[in-house]
Coordinates of C-alpha atoms in Angstrom, one line a residue:
M801 CA 84.6 100.2 106.8
K802 CA 83.4 101.3 103.9
L803 CA 83.3 99.6 100.7
S804 CA 86.2 101.8 99.1
E805 CA 88.4 101.3 101.9
Q806 CA 88.2 97.7 102.0
I807 CA 89.3 97.9 98.0
K808 CA 91.7 100.1 98.7
I809 CA 93.2 97.4 101.3
T810 CA 92.8 95.0 99.5
K811 CA 94.9 96.2 96.2
R812 CA 97.3 97.3 98.6
G813 CA 97.5 93.5 99.6
W814 CA 97.4 92.5 96.2
R815 CA 100.7 95.3 95.8
L816 CA 102.2 93.7 98.9
L817 CA 102.3 90.4 97.6
F818 CA 103.9 91.5 94.0
D819 CA 106.3 93.4 95.3
L820 CA 107.4 90.2 97.9
D821 CA 107.5 87.8 95.0
K822 CA 106.6 88.7 91.3
T823 CA 107.3 85.1 89.9
F824 CA 104.9 84.1 92.8
T825 CA 102.2 86.0 92.1
V826 CA 102.5 85.6 88.2
C827 CA 102.6 82.2 88.1
S828 CA 100.3 82.1 90.7
T829 CA 96.9 83.9 88.2
A830 CA 98.6 81.9 85.7
G831 CA 97.7 78.6 86.9
S832 CA 94.6 79.2 88.0
V833 CA 93.4 80.2 84.5
L834 CA 94.8 77.4 83.5
K835 CA 93.8 75.1 86.0
S836 CA 89.9 76.4 85.2
L837 CA 90.3 76.4 81.8
I838 CA 91.6 72.1 81.2
P839 CA 88.1 70.8 82.0
Y840 CA 87.0 72.5 78.9
I841 CA 89.1 70.9 76.9
P842 CA 87.8 67.2 76.8
I843 CA 84.2 69.1 77.8
Y844 CA 83.9 70.8 74.3
F845 CA 86.0 68.0 72.0
S846 CA 83.9 64.8 73.6
A847 CA 81.0 67.0 73.0
R848 CA 82.0 67.1 68.7
L849 CA 82.8 63.9 69.4
I850 CA 79.7 62.5 70.8
D851 CA 77.7 64.3 67.8
A852 CA 80.1 63.0 65.1
L853 CA 79.8 59.0 66.5
I854 CA 76.3 59.8 66.0
A855 CA 76.5 61.7 62.6
G856 CA 78.6 58.1 61.3
K857 CA 81.5 60.2 60.6
S858 CA 85.2 58.7 59.7
A859 CA 87.3 57.1 61.7
K860 CA 89.8 59.7 61.0
A861 CA 87.8 62.5 62.1
L862 CA 86.9 61.0 65.2
A863 CA 90.6 60.0 65.9
A864 CA 91.3 63.6 65.5
Y865 CA 88.9 64.7 67.8
A866 CA 90.2 62.4 70.1
L867 CA 93.6 63.4 69.8
L868 CA 92.7 66.9 70.4
T869 CA 91.0 65.7 73.9
V870 CA 93.8 64.1 75.3
G871 CA 96.9 65.8 73.3
L872 CA 95.4 69.3 74.4
T873 CA 95.0 68.4 77.7
F874 CA 97.7 66.8 78.3
L875 CA 99.8 70.1 77.3
A876 CA 98.0 72.1 78.9
S877 CA 98.4 69.6 82.3
L878 CA 102.0 69.8 81.3
L879 CA 102.4 73.4 81.5
R880 CA 100.1 73.5 84.4
Q881 CA 102.5 71.3 86.7
W882 CA 105.6 73.4 85.1
L883 CA 103.5 76.8 86.6
L884 CA 102.9 74.7 89.8
S885 CA 107.0 74.3 90.4
V886 CA 107.7 77.7 89.7
E887 CA 105.4 78.5 91.8
K888 CA 106.1 76.4 94.7
R889 CA 109.9 77.4 94.7
A890 CA 108.3 81.0 94.7
S891 CA 106.3 80.8 97.2
Q892 CA 109.2 80.1 99.5
R893 CA 111.3 83.1 98.8
M894 CA 107.7 85.1 99.4
Y895 CA 107.0 84.0 103.1
L896 CA 110.5 84.0 103.6
A897 CA 110.2 88.0 102.4
E898 CA 107.5 88.2 104.6
D899 CA 108.6 86.9 107.8
W900 CA 111.5 89.7 107.2
L901 CA 108.8 92.6 107.0
Y902 CA 108.3 91.8 110.8
S903 CA 112.2 91.8 111.4
R904 CA 112.3 95.0 109.5
K905 CA 109.7 96.5 111.0
A906 CA 111.3 96.1 114.1
M907 CA 114.2 97.5 113.3
E908 CA 113.1 100.7 112.0
L909 CA 110.2 101.5 114.7
A910 CA 111.6 104.0 117.5
Y911 CA 112.4 102.5 120.6
E912 CA 109.5 103.6 122.2
A913 CA 107.3 101.7 120.6
I914 CA 109.5 98.3 120.8
E915 CA 108.9 99.0 124.3
D916 CA 105.0 99.7 124.9
R917 CA 103.3 96.7 125.2
N918 CA 100.5 97.3 122.8
T919 CA 102.8 97.8 120.1
A920 CA 103.5 93.8 121.3
L921 CA 100.0 92.7 121.4
L922 CA 98.9 94.3 117.7
R923 CA 102.0 92.2 116.6
N924 CA 101.0 89.5 118.4
Q925 CA 97.4 89.3 117.0
I926 CA 98.3 89.8 113.6
K927 CA 100.9 86.8 113.9
M928 CA 98.4 85.0 114.9
E929 CA 95.6 85.9 112.5
S930 CA 98.4 85.5 109.8
Q931 CA 99.0 82.2 111.6
T932 CA 95.1 81.3 110.9
G933 CA 95.3 82.3 107.4
F934 CA 93.9 85.9 107.1
N935 CA 96.0 88.6 105.6
L936 CA 98.2 87.5 102.8
Y937 CA 97.5 84.2 103.0
Y938 CA 93.6 84.7 102.2
I939 CA 94.4 87.3 99.4
I940 CA 96.9 84.5 97.7
F941 CA 93.9 81.9 98.5
F942 CA 90.8 84.4 97.1
S943 CA 92.3 85.9 95.0
D944 CA 93.3 82.1 93.5
M945 CA 89.7 81.9 93.9
I946 CA 88.2 85.0 92.3
V947 CA 90.2 84.5 88.6
S948 CA 89.9 80.4 89.0
S949 CA 85.6 81.4 89.0
L950 CA 85.7 84.5 86.8
T951 CA 87.7 81.9 84.4
K952 CA 84.6 79.2 84.8
V953 CA 82.0 82.1 84.5
F954 CA 83.5 83.2 81.3
A955 CA 84.5 80.1 80.0
S956 CA 81.2 78.5 80.6
V957 CA 78.8 81.2 79.3
G958 CA 81.1 81.6 76.1
M959 CA 79.6 77.7 75.9
T960 CA 76.3 77.5 77.1
L961 CA 74.9 80.6 75.1
S962 CA 73.5 78.7 72.3
F963 CA 71.0 77.3 75.3
F964 CA 69.5 80.6 76.1
S965 CA 68.8 81.0 72.3
L966 CA 66.7 77.5 72.3
D967 CA 63.1 77.6 71.3
A968 CA 62.9 74.5 72.7
V969 CA 63.2 75.7 77.0
S970 CA 60.3 78.0 77.7
P971 CA 61.2 81.7 78.7
G972 CA 59.9 80.6 82.3
M973 CA 62.2 77.8 82.7
K974 CA 65.4 80.4 81.6
L975 CA 63.8 82.9 83.4
A976 CA 63.2 80.3 86.6
L977 CA 67.0 79.2 85.9
T978 CA 68.4 82.7 86.3
G979 CA 66.6 83.7 89.4
G980 CA 67.4 80.5 90.9
V981 CA 71.3 81.3 90.3
L982 CA 70.7 84.8 91.5
L983 CA 69.2 83.3 94.9
L984 CA 72.6 81.3 95.4
A985 CA 74.6 84.4 94.7
G986 CA 72.4 86.2 97.7
Y987 CA 72.3 83.7 100.1
S988 CA 76.0 83.0 99.2
I989 CA 76.5 86.8 99.9
F990 CA 74.8 86.2 103.5
S991 CA 75.9 82.8 104.4
N992 CA 79.4 84.1 104.1
S993 CA 79.0 87.4 105.9
K994 CA 77.6 86.0 108.6
S995 CA 80.1 83.1 109.4
A996 CA 82.9 86.2 108.6
A997 CA 81.0 87.8 111.7
L998 CA 82.0 84.6 113.5
E999 CA 84.8 83.8 112.3
S1000 CA 85.7 87.8 113.0
A1001 CA 84.4 87.4 117.2
Y1002 CA 86.1 83.7 117.1
Y1003 CA 89.3 84.9 116.7
A1004 CA 88.8 88.5 118.6
A1005 CA 88.5 86.2 121.6
C1006 CA 90.9 83.6 120.7
V1007 CA 93.8 86.9 120.9
D1008 CA 94.7 86.3 124.8
V1009 CA 94.6 82.5 124.6
N1010 CA 96.5 82.1 121.7
T1011 CA 99.2 84.6 123.1
L1012 CA 99.2 83.1 126.7
G1013 CA 99.4 79.5 124.7
E1014 CA 102.2 80.8 122.7
K1015 CA 104.5 81.6 125.4
Y1016 CA 103.6 78.6 127.5
L1017 CA 105.3 76.5 124.3
T1018 CA 107.8 79.1 123.6
Y1019 CA 108.9 78.1 127.4
I1020 CA 108.4 74.1 126.8
T1021 CA 110.7 74.1 123.9
D1022 CA 113.2 76.4 125.1
Y1023 CA 115.9 74.1 126.4
S1024 CA 117.4 76.4 128.8
A1025 CA 114.1 76.4 130.1
G1026 CA 114.9 72.4 131.2
K1027 CA 116.5 72.8 134.7
D1028 CA 113.6 74.8 136.4
I1029 CA 110.9 72.2 134.1
R1030 CA 112.8 69.2 136.2
L1031 CA 113.7 70.9 139.8
Y1032 CA 110.9 72.2 140.3
G1033 CA 108.6 69.5 139.0
M1034 CA 106.6 71.8 136.6
S1035 CA 105.9 69.3 133.9
D1036 CA 102.4 68.6 135.3
M1037 CA 101.1 71.7 135.9
I1038 CA 102.6 73.1 132.6
A1039 CA 101.0 70.2 131.2
D1040 CA 97.6 70.9 132.4
K1041 CA 97.4 74.4 131.7
N1042 CA 98.5 74.0 127.8
A1043 CA 95.3 70.9 127.8
E1044 CA 93.1 74.0 129.3
I1045 CA 94.1 76.7 126.7
G1046 CA 93.9 74.3 124.0
L1047 CA 90.4 72.7 125.3
V1048 CA 88.7 76.4 125.1
F1049 CA 90.3 77.2 122.0
F1050 CA 89.5 74.4 120.7
L1051 CA 86.2 74.1 122.1
G1052 CA 85.4 77.6 120.7
Q1053 CA 86.4 76.4 117.0
L1054 CA 83.7 73.2 117.7
R1055 CA 81.3 75.3 118.2
M1056 CA 81.9 78.3 115.3
N1057 CA 82.3 75.3 112.7
I1058 CA 78.7 74.1 113.7
K1059 CA 77.4 77.9 113.3
K1060 CA 79.2 78.0 109.7
A1061 CA 77.7 74.3 108.7
L1062 CA 74.2 75.4 109.8
L1063 CA 74.6 78.3 107.2
A1064 CA 76.1 76.7 104.5
L1065 CA 73.2 73.9 104.4
P1066 CA 70.9 76.2 103.1
Q1067 CA 73.5 77.2 99.7
T1068 CA 74.2 73.2 99.6
V1069 CA 70.4 72.5 99.0
L1070 CA 70.2 74.9 96.6
Q1071 CA 73.2 74.7 94.9
D1072 CA 71.7 71.0 94.5
F1073 CA 68.9 71.8 93.5
L1074 CA 69.8 74.1 90.2
K1075 CA 71.8 71.6 89.3
Y1076 CA 68.9 69.4 89.5
G1077 CA 66.5 71.8 87.4
A1078 CA 69.3 72.3 85.0
Y1079 CA 68.9 68.6 84.2
L1080 CA 65.2 68.5 83.8
I1081 CA 65.4 71.2 81.7
L1082 CA 68.3 69.5 79.3
I1083 CA 66.3 66.2 79.5
A1084 CA 62.8 68.5 78.4
A1085 CA 64.3 69.8 75.7
S1086 CA 66.3 67.1 74.3
I1087 CA 63.3 64.9 74.5
Q1088 CA 61.7 67.8 71.9
G1089 CA 65.1 67.1 69.5
A1090 CA 66.0 70.7 70.1
V1091 CA 69.7 69.8 71.2
S1092 CA 72.2 67.4 69.9
V1093 CA 73.5 64.8 72.6
G1094 CA 77.0 65.7 72.3
S1095 CA 75.7 69.6 73.1
I1096 CA 73.2 68.3 76.0
A1097 CA 76.9 66.4 78.0
K1098 CA 78.5 70.4 77.2
Y1099 CA 75.3 72.5 78.7
V1100 CA 75.1 69.9 81.4
S1101 CA 78.7 69.9 82.5
C1102 CA 79.1 73.8 81.9
L1103 CA 76.0 74.8 83.9
M1104 CA 76.9 72.1 86.4
I1105 CA 80.6 74.1 86.7
L1106 CA 78.9 77.2 86.0
I1107 CA 76.1 77.4 89.1
S1108 CA 79.3 76.4 91.4
A1109 CA 81.7 78.9 90.4
I1110 CA 78.9 82.0 90.5
S1111 CA 78.8 80.2 94.5
D1112 CA 82.4 80.3 94.5
L1113 CA 82.9 83.7 93.2
V1114 CA 80.8 85.6 95.3
S1115 CA 82.6 83.6 98.5
G1116 CA 85.7 84.3 96.9
I1117 CA 84.6 88.3 96.9
Q1118 CA 83.1 88.5 99.9
M1119 CA 85.8 86.6 102.2
T1120 CA 88.4 88.8 100.5
L1121 CA 86.2 91.8 101.4
V1122 CA 86.3 90.4 104.7
N1123 CA 89.7 90.0 105.1
S1124 CA 90.2 93.5 104.0
R1125 CA 89.4 94.5 107.9
Y1126 CA 92.2 91.7 109.2
L1127 CA 94.5 93.7 106.6
K1128 CA 93.6 97.1 108.0
R1129 CA 95.0 95.7 111.6
F1130 CA 98.0 94.2 109.6
F1131 CA 99.3 97.3 107.8
S1132 CA 98.6 99.3 111.0
Y1133 CA 101.3 97.8 112.6
F1134 CA 103.0 98.5 109.7
D1135 CA 102.1 102.1 109.3
I1136 CA 103.3 102.5 113.0
P1137 CA 105.6 105.8 112.1
N1138 CA 109.0 106.7 113.7
N1139 CA 108.1 109.9 115.4
M1140 CA 111.2 110.2 116.8
Y1141 CA 112.8 113.8 114.6
Q1142 CA 115.3 112.9 112.5
G1143 CA 118.3 115.0 111.9
T1144 CA 121.0 115.8 109.4
L1145 CA 123.8 117.3 110.7
T1146 CA 126.4 114.9 110.2
V1147 CA 128.5 113.5 113.6
E1148 CA 132.0 115.7 113.3
K1149 CA 135.0 113.0 112.9
R1150 CA 137.2 113.7 115.4
D1151 CA 141.0 112.3 115.6
D1152 CA 141.0 113.2 119.1
N1153 CA 137.8 111.7 120.3
E1154 CA 136.9 115.1 121.7
Y1155 CA 132.8 114.6 122.1
Y1156 CA 131.6 116.9 124.3
V1157 CA 127.8 115.1 126.1
E1158 CA 126.1 117.7 128.2
F1159 CA 122.7 117.1 129.8
C1160 CA 120.8 120.8 130.4
N1161 CA 117.6 120.6 132.7
V1162 CA 116.3 117.0 131.4
S1163 CA 113.6 115.4 132.8
F1164 CA 111.4 112.3 131.0
K1165 CA 108.5 110.4 131.4
Y1166 CA 107.7 107.0 129.5
P1167 CA 105.2 107.1 127.0
N1168 CA 101.4 106.7 128.7
T1169 CA 102.6 107.3 132.6
E1170 CA 101.9 110.4 134.6
A1171 CA 105.1 110.1 136.9
Y1172 CA 108.6 111.6 135.8
A1173 CA 111.2 108.5 135.3
L1174 CA 114.3 111.6 135.3
R1175 CA 113.5 115.1 136.6
N1176 CA 116.1 118.0 136.3
I1177 CA 119.3 116.5 134.9
N1178 CA 121.9 118.5 134.7
I1179 CA 125.4 116.9 134.2
K1180 CA 128.7 117.1 132.2
F1181 CA 131.3 114.7 130.6
K1182 CA 134.5 115.8 130.2
I1183 CA 136.5 114.5 127.2
G1184 CA 138.1 111.1 129.3
E1185 CA 136.5 110.7 132.4
K1186 CA 135.6 108.1 134.2
L1187 CA 132.0 108.4 135.6
A1188 CA 130.5 105.6 137.7
V1189 CA 126.3 106.2 138.2
V1190 CA 124.8 104.3 141.4
G1191 CA 121.7 104.6 143.0
A1192 CA 119.2 102.0 144.3
N1193 CA 116.7 99.9 141.9
G1194 CA 114.8 102.5 139.5
S1195 CA 116.3 105.3 140.4
G1196 CA 116.4 106.3 137.3
K1197 CA 120.1 105.0 136.3
T1198 CA 119.2 102.7 133.0
T1199 CA 116.7 105.2 131.7
F1200 CA 119.2 108.0 132.1
I1201 CA 121.8 106.3 129.4
K1202 CA 118.7 105.6 127.3
L1203 CA 118.1 108.9 126.7
M1204 CA 122.4 109.9 126.4
C1205 CA 122.3 107.3 123.4
R1206 CA 119.1 108.3 122.3
L1207 CA 116.3 105.4 122.5
Y1208 CA 114.1 107.9 123.9
D1209 CA 113.8 111.9 123.5
P1210 CA 114.1 114.1 127.1
T1211 CA 109.6 115.6 127.6
E1212 CA 111.9 117.9 128.9
G1213 CA 115.2 120.1 128.1
Q1214 CA 118.0 119.3 125.6
I1215 CA 121.1 116.6 125.2
L1216 CA 124.3 118.2 124.1
L1217 CA 126.8 116.7 121.7
N1218 CA 129.6 119.3 121.2
G1219 CA 127.1 122.1 122.3
V1220 CA 124.4 120.7 119.6
D1221 CA 121.2 119.3 120.7
I1222 CA 121.3 115.8 120.1
R1223 CA 118.3 115.4 117.9
K1224 CA 119.7 117.7 115.3
Y1225 CA 122.1 114.8 114.1
D1226 CA 121.7 112.1 112.0
Y1227 CA 120.5 109.5 114.1
D1228 CA 123.0 106.4 113.1
E1229 CA 126.1 109.0 113.3
Y1230 CA 124.7 109.9 116.7
M1231 CA 124.5 105.9 117.4
S1232 CA 128.0 105.4 116.2
I1233 CA 129.9 107.2 119.4
F1234 CA 128.4 105.2 121.5
S1235 CA 129.8 101.5 122.9
V1236 CA 127.2 100.3 125.2
V1237 CA 126.9 96.6 127.2
F1238 CA 123.3 96.6 128.6
Q1239 CA 121.6 94.3 131.5
D1240 CA 119.9 93.0 129.0
F1241 CA 122.1 92.8 126.1
N1242 CA 121.5 89.5 123.8
L1243 CA 123.9 87.2 122.1
L1244 CA 122.5 85.5 118.8
A1245 CA 122.7 81.6 118.2
M1246 CA 125.8 82.8 115.4
T1247 CA 129.4 82.1 115.7
L1248 CA 131.9 83.7 118.9
G1249 CA 133.3 86.1 116.0
Q1250 CA 130.3 87.6 114.7
N1251 CA 128.3 88.4 118.2
V1252 CA 131.5 89.9 118.9
A1253 CA 132.2 92.3 115.4
A1254 CA 127.5 92.3 115.3
A1255 CA 128.1 91.5 111.8
K1256 CA 128.2 88.8 109.7
D1257 CA 132.5 89.6 108.0
Y1258 CA 134.9 91.2 111.2
D1259 CA 138.8 90.8 111.9
P1260 CA 139.5 87.8 113.6
D1261 CA 142.9 89.2 114.8
K1262 CA 140.7 92.1 116.4
V1263 CA 137.8 89.7 117.8
H1264 CA 140.4 87.5 119.3
E1265 CA 142.3 90.6 120.8
C1266 CA 139.1 91.8 121.9
L1267 CA 137.6 89.0 123.7
I1268 CA 141.4 88.1 125.8
Q1269 CA 140.9 92.0 126.6
A1270 CA 137.4 91.0 128.0
G1271 CA 138.7 87.8 129.7
F1272 CA 137.5 85.4 127.9
G1273 CA 141.1 84.2 126.6
E1274 CA 140.8 81.3 129.3
R1275 CA 137.8 79.7 127.1
L1276 CA 139.1 81.2 123.6
A1277 CA 142.1 79.6 123.8
A1278 CA 140.5 75.6 124.7
L1279 CA 138.2 76.4 121.7
P1280 CA 138.6 73.7 118.6
D1281 CA 137.3 76.4 116.2
K1282 CA 138.3 79.6 117.9
T1283 CA 136.0 83.0 116.4
E1284 CA 134.7 80.4 114.1
T1285 CA 132.9 78.3 117.4
Y1286 CA 128.7 79.0 117.4
L1287 CA 127.6 79.8 120.1
Y1288 CA 124.4 77.7 121.1
K1289 CA 123.0 74.7 119.4
N1290 CA 120.3 76.1 117.8
Y1291 CA 122.0 76.1 114.5
S1292 CA 125.0 73.8 114.9
K1293 CA 125.3 70.0 116.8
K1294 CA 128.8 72.0 117.6
G1295 CA 127.4 74.8 119.2
I1296 CA 128.3 75.1 122.7
E1297 CA 126.6 76.5 126.0
I1298 CA 128.0 79.4 127.7
S1299 CA 127.5 80.4 131.5
G1300 CA 126.5 84.2 132.0
G1301 CA 129.3 85.3 133.6
E1302 CA 131.0 84.2 130.1
A1303 CA 128.0 85.8 128.0
Q1304 CA 129.3 89.1 129.9
K1305 CA 132.9 88.9 128.8
I1306 CA 131.5 88.6 125.6
A1307 CA 129.6 91.2 125.9
L1308 CA 132.1 93.6 127.0
A1309 CA 134.3 92.4 123.5
R1310 CA 131.4 93.7 121.9
A1311 CA 131.6 97.1 123.3
L1312 CA 135.7 96.7 122.9
Y1313 CA 135.3 95.7 119.4
K1314 CA 132.9 98.7 118.3
D1315 CA 136.0 101.2 119.4
A1316 CA 133.8 104.0 120.0
P1317 CA 134.7 107.3 122.1
F1318 CA 132.0 107.3 124.5
M1319 CA 131.8 103.7 126.0
I1320 CA 129.1 102.4 129.1
L1321 CA 128.3 99.6 130.8
D1322 CA 125.0 99.4 132.7
E1323 CA 125.3 96.8 134.8
P1324 CA 126.9 94.0 132.7
T1325 CA 128.5 92.2 135.2
A1326 CA 125.6 91.5 137.3
A1327 CA 126.4 87.4 136.9
L1328 CA 129.9 87.9 138.2
D1329 CA 131.1 88.0 141.6
P1330 CA 132.0 91.2 143.5
V1331 CA 136.1 90.3 143.3
S1332 CA 135.6 89.2 139.3
E1333 CA 133.3 92.5 138.7
Y1334 CA 135.7 94.7 140.5
E1335 CA 139.1 93.1 137.9
V1336 CA 136.2 93.2 135.1
Y1337 CA 136.0 97.0 135.7
S1338 CA 139.3 97.8 136.7
K1339 CA 140.7 96.4 133.5
F1340 CA 138.0 98.2 131.0
N1341 CA 139.4 101.3 132.8
E1342 CA 142.6 101.0 131.8
L1343 CA 141.0 99.7 128.1
A1344 CA 139.2 102.7 128.2
G1345 CA 142.4 105.2 128.1
E1346 CA 141.4 108.2 127.0
K1347 CA 138.0 107.2 126.0
T1348 CA 134.7 109.3 127.6
A1349 CA 133.6 105.6 130.2
I1350 CA 130.5 105.3 131.9
Y1351 CA 130.0 103.0 134.7
I1352 CA 126.6 101.8 136.5
S1353 CA 126.6 99.0 139.3
H1354 CA 125.0 97.8 142.2
R1355 CA 128.4 97.1 144.2
L1356 CA 129.6 100.6 144.7
A1357 CA 132.9 99.5 145.4
S1358 CA 133.4 98.4 142.1
C1359 CA 133.1 101.3 141.1
R1360 CA 135.8 103.5 143.3
F1361 CA 138.0 103.8 140.4
C1362 CA 136.0 106.5 138.4
D1363 CA 137.0 110.1 138.1
K1364 CA 133.4 111.1 139.0
I1365 CA 130.4 109.5 140.8
A1366 CA 127.0 110.7 139.6
V1367 CA 124.4 109.7 143.0
F1368 CA 120.8 108.4 141.7
D1369 CA 117.5 109.0 143.7
N1370 CA 113.7 108.8 143.0
G1371 CA 115.3 110.2 139.3
Q1372 CA 117.2 113.1 140.3
I1373 CA 121.2 113.4 140.8
V1374 CA 121.3 113.7 144.3
Q1375 CA 125.2 113.6 145.0
T1376 CA 129.0 114.2 142.5
G1377 CA 131.7 113.4 143.6
A1378 CA 134.5 111.2 143.8
H1379 CA 134.0 108.4 145.8
S1380 CA 136.3 109.5 149.0
E1381 CA 134.3 113.0 149.1
L1382 CA 130.8 111.5 149.0
L1383 CA 131.9 108.8 151.6
D1384 CA 132.6 111.8 153.6
D1385 CA 129.5 113.4 153.8
A1386 CA 127.7 111.9 156.6
D1387 CA 124.0 112.9 155.7
G1388 CA 124.6 111.7 152.3
K1389 CA 122.7 109.4 149.9
Y1390 CA 126.2 107.2 148.8
R1391 CA 127.1 107.0 152.0
E1392 CA 123.7 105.2 152.7
L1393 CA 124.2 103.1 150.1
W1394 CA 128.1 102.5 151.0
F1395 CA 127.5 101.3 153.9
A1396 CA 124.1 99.4 153.5
Q1397 CA 126.3 97.1 151.0
A1398 CA 129.3 96.7 153.6
Q1399 CA 127.0 95.0 156.4
Y1400 CA 127.1 92.0 153.9
Y1401 CA 131.1 91.7 154.3
T1402 CA 131.7 92.7 158.0
E1403 CA 130.6 90.5 160.7

């Protein structure tokens, strides 16, 4: 990376930090300046006090210096503590805001990016690097170091300028001291550059190990995995794997730290040598009577701070520039564009719910693949029609629904809503006409009512009615807190555990609550037995009323009540028609699937 790009990315990081929480940034900067200035108060006034003592000044003057030393240090420390307390409270808000960045970005991404493995790996990598300290945390840490070091450099230089004008100190000594400081700065640049390269190589090699370790940790800490671990005696295997991953991680870290320590050793020796040299120079000047005892104390203290501050300043600047490489990757995730065309047309609000959706020669390939998941799909949904979509695994049924809901756009062809390409509609408005229950639906550890409404605030009566309609009424009646009952125990000890079938009924209730003109069930009843599934679908068919309803199921018997059945095979619609019509086709795919399933229910 060029220096200009490193500076640009670092400035962007600072702006992000400021946007996340302005109070934290201001208090942190002010606190760093104040923290660095506090030591100079006793240095300055102690020097004056020593000189006053030697000069035989009055007790009143001595007391004034002592009071100024203690009083100003106390007031500055008090202000510093107040800034720290404000900063600490603000830091909690800032880190919460940083966490929210990831959630917000996930919701803004196109669905194809969410399903893209490279996106997931990138997110995992920057999260791991952030947890290690890079990205925003490094900006905070090294900004504090830079501000603090700069403050010390300016303060020290200001208080030691008179030292370089002393005639008792030869030009050679002054040049040697200055050269030593420059040499220290130069070696710091070299050492930090090598250390940063070691860290970068180490953490780059740890991405897969950390990702695997996080998966194991998530599995171990997820209480729902407890049954499998116990029933199959997996504890020793998981513990061994976890220990193996930890060993790889920590051995690599040990090797890296040893190399970093060896690199830092000459810097430490040079720094101490410079401090010793400064002492010798000041001792020589003192012997000649060129400086007062108080000035010697001041010069010694300030020169020691100056030498350390220059080293820290170089380290802070260099590590900030090193961090810019990680920031670049950090921002690369947040800069992933949503390339789906964002339409602007308003979806017409119709009291009669008359929405026509039509697939016109639609074909689709998933990103980064060559094979078509769907090929030449042509179908039109009539208003109020009940359509069943059937076919073997991998035949394209779920992909068909993803395209209809515009989670993906077609590779070829068009999907029309009331004769208009769906890409031209406002995305959120278009999504509002669908109530969908996917086979991989999710429930959150929130209240039952919030899960059904998919919102913080909800209509309890409507939620209650939808749960009863979805077949959850018996369990609901037994819950003491009714719709305010928490699911799972993540946030409430009173939270309830629910079975797979109950979870699916809650998901069905969610679709009913939205009350959209299109209702889609993508195999959400897989955890139910065939009879229960048929009952749910029959009930849902009733509830759908005049709405257009689409059902996807492996079990063909559950879909006999539909007006039309579309049979998918290898990404194409190979048959359409009513159940009896398709069953009569001796060479049809539907008849083949029907009798393949029927053999399991007959002798």
